[in-house]
CSV table of C-alpha atoms in Angstrom, one decimal:
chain,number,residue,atom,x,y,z
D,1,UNK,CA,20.5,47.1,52.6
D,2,UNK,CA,20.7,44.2,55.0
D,3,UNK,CA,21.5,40.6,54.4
D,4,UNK,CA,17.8,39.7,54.9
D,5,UNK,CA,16.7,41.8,52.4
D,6,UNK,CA,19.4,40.7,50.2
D,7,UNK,CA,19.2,37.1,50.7
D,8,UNK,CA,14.9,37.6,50.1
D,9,UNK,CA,15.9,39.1,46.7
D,10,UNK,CA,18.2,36.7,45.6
D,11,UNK,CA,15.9,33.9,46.5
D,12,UNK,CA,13.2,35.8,44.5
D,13,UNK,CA,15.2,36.0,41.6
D,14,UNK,CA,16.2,32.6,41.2
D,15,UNK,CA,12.7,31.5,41.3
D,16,UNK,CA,11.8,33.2,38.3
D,17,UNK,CA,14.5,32.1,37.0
D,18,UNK,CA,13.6,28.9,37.5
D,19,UNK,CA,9.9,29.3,36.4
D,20,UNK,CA,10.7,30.9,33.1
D,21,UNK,CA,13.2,27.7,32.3
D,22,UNK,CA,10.7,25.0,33.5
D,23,UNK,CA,7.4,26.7,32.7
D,24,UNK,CA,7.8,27.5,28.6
D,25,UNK,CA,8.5,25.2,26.2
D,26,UNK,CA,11.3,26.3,23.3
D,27,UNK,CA,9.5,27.1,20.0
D,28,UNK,CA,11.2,26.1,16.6
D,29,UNK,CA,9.9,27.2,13.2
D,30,UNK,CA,11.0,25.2,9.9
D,31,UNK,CA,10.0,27.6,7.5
D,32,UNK,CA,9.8,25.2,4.0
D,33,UNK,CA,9.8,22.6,2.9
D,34,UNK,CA,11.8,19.7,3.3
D,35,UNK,CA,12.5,15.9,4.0
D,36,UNK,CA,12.4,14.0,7.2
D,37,UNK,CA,15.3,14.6,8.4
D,38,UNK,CA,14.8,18.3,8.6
D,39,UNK,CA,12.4,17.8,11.5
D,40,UNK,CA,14.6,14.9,13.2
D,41,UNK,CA,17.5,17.9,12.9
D,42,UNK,CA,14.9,19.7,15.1
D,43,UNK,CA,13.9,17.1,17.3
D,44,UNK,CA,18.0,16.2,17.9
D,45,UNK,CA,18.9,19.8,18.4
D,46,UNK,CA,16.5,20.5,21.0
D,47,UNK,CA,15.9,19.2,24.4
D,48,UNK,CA,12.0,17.7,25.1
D,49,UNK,CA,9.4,19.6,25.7
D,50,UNK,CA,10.0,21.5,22.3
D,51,UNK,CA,6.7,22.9,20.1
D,52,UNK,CA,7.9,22.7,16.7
D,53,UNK,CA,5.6,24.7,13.7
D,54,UNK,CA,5.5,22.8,10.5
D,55,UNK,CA,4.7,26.2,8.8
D,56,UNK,CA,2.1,24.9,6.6
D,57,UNK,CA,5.1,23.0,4.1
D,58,UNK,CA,5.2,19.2,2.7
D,59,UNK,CA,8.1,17.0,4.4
D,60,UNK,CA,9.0,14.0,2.3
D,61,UNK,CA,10.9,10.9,3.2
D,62,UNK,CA,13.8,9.5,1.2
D,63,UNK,CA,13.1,5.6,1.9
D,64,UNK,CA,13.9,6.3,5.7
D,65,UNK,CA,10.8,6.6,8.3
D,66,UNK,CA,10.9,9.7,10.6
D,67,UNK,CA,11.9,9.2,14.1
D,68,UNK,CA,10.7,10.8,16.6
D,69,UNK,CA,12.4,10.0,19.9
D,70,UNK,CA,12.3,12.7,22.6
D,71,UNK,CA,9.8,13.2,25.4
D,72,UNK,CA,7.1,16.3,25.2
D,73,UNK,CA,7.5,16.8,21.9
D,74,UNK,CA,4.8,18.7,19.9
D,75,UNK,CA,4.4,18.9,16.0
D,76,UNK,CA,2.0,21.2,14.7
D,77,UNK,CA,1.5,21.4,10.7
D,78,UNK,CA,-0.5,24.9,10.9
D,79,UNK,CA,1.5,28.4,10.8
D,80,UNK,CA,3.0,30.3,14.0
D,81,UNK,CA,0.5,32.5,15.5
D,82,UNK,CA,3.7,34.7,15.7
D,83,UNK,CA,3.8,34.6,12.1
D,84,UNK,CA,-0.1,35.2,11.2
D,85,UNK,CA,-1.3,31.9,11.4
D,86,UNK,CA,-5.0,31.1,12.3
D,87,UNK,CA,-4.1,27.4,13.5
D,88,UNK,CA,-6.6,26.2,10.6
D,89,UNK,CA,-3.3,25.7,8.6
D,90,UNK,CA,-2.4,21.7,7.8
D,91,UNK,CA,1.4,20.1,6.8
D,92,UNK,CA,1.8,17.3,5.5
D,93,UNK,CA,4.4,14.3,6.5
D,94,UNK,CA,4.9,11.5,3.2
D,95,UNK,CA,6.7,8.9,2.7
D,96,UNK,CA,6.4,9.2,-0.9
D,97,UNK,CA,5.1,4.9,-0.6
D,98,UNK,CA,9.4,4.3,0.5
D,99,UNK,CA,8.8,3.4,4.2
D,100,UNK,CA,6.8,3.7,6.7
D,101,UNK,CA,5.7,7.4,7.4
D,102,UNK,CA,6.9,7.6,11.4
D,103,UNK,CA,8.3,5.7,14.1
D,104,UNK,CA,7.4,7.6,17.9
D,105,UNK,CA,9.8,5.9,20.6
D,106,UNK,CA,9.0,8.4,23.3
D,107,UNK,CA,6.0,9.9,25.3
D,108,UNK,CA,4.0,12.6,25.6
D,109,UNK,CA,4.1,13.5,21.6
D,110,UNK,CA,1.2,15.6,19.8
D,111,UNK,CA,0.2,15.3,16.5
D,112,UNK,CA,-1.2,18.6,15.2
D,113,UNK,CA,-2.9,19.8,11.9
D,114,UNK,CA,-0.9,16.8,9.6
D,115,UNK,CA,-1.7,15.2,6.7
D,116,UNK,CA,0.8,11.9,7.4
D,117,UNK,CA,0.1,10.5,4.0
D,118,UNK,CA,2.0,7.4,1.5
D,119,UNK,CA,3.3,5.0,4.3
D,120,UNK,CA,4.4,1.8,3.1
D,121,UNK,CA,5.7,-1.7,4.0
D,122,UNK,CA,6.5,-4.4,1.1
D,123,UNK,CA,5.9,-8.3,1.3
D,124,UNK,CA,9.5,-8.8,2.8
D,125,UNK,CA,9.5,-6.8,5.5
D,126,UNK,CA,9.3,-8.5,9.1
D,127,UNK,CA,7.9,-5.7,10.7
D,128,UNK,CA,4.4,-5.2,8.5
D,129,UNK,CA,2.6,-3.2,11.3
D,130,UNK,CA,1.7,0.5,11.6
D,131,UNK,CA,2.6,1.7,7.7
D,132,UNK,CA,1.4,5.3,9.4
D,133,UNK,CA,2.8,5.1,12.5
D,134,UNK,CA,4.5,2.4,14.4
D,135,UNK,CA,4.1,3.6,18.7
D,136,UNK,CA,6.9,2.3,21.2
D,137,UNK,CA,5.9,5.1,23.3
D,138,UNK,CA,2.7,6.5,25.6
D,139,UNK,CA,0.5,9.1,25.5
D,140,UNK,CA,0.2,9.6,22.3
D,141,UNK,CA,-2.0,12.3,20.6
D,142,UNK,CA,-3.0,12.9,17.4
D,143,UNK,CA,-5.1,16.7,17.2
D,144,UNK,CA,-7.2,17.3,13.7
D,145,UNK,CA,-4.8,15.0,11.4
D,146,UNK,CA,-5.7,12.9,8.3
D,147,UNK,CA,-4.3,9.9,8.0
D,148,UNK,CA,-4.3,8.5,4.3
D,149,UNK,CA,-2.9,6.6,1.7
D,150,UNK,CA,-1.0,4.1,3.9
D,151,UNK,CA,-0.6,0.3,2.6
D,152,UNK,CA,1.2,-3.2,3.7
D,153,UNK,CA,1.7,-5.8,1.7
D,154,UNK,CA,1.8,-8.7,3.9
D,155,UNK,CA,1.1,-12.5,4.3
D,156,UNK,CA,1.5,-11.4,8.0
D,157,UNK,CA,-2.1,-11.7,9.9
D,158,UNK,CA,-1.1,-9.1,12.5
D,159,UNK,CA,-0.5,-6.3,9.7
D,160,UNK,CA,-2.0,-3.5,9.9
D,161,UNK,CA,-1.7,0.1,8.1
D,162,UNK,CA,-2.3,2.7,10.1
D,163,UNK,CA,-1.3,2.8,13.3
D,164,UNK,CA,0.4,0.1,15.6
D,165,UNK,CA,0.6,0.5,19.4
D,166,UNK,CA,4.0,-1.7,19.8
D,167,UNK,CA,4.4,-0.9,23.8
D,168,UNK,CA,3.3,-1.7,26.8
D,169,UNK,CA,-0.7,-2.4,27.6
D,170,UNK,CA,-0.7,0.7,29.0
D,171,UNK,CA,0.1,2.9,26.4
D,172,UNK,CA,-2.2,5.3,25.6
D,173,UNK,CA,-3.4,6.7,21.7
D,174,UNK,CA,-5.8,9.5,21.2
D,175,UNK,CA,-7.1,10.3,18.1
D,176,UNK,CA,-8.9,13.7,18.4
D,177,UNK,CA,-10.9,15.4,15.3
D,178,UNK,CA,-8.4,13.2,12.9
D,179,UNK,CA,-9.5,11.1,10.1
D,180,UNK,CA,-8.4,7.6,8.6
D,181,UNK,CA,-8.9,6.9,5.0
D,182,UNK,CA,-7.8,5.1,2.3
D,183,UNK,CA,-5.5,2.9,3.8
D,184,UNK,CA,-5.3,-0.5,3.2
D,185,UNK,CA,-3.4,-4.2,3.9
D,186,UNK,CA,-3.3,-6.8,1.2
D,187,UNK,CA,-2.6,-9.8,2.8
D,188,UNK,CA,-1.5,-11.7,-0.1
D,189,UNK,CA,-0.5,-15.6,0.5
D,190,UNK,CA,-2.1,-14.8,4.1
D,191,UNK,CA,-2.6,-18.2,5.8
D,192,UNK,CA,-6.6,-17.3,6.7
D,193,UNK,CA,-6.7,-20.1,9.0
D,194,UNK,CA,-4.4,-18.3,11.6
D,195,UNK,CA,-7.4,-15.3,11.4
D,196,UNK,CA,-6.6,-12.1,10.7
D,197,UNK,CA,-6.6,-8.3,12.7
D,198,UNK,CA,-5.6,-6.5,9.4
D,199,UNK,CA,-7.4,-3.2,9.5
């Protein structure tokens, strides 16, 4: 064999290397349930662009919001197709009313098939914005979730209990298929003449 030929195979081999690094994203499973910090474990242990499967299990905070803070990262609540799942599967994320549920402080994060459920922020917090989701990050996206349950208690007239967008004006939120309810701000003590955005 010549050098050519072996210099065209080497070249070809190190390409698909290359494509079979860049192209797929690792896949995690957590198969039951757990607290927050089992998916931050996940999210720490892996590099971005990781797809992590929920597995159809209830994650439950300790007083301590989850963080999410790596690029490309994908949460999805339903059960591994690998493992007989139909994707119809839903997870849920609560913070049993002890903090808010998440904080995202990256980009390019989906939100799949999650019930993100008992997010809470009390009268003396500073920071009584987003009791679902607080978003330092862009291009967000949240795929067939339910959003529930969430509440401030504030005399803030910027609180709000779902979701707050915290970044730039450029950040982007898409809510696909997912449903808000039941969440809810009491702005006790609120000084009304400032107005109000509580939502």
């Amino acid at each position: 064999m010549n050098l050519r030929k072996i210099g065209v195979i080497t070249v070809a081999i190190l390409c698909i290397f290359l494509f079979m690094n860049f192209s797929f994203a690792s896949t995690v499973d957590i198969t039951e349930d757990g607290e927050f910090k089992d998916i931050e474990e996940i999210i720490d242990d892996n590099p971005g662009d990781t797809y992590i499967y929920l597995n159809n299990h209830t994650f439950v905070g300790d007083g301590q919001q989850l963080d999410i803070n790596k690029d490309n990262i994908t949460i999805d609540g339903s059960i591994n197709p690998d493992s007989g799942g139909t994707g119809d599967e839903m997870s849920t994320i609560d913070a049993d009313s002890l903090s808010r549920v998440m904080e995202i402080r990256s980009d390019s994060v989906i939100l799949k098939n999650l019930i993100i459920t008992n997010g809470f922020i009390g009268i003396d917090e500073d920071d009584a914005r987003g009791a679902a989701a607080i978003i330092r990050g862009t291009d967000i996206t949240f795929i067939n979730c339910i959003i529930m349950n969430c509440e401030v208690l504030s005399n803030h007239a910027q609180a709000t209990a779902t979701i707050h967008i915290a970044s730039s004006d450029s950040c982007i939120v898409n809510l696909i298929n997912s449903t808000l309810c039941n969440n809810r701000v009491n702005t006790t003590g609120l000084d009304t003449s400032e107005g109000t955005s509580a939502r």
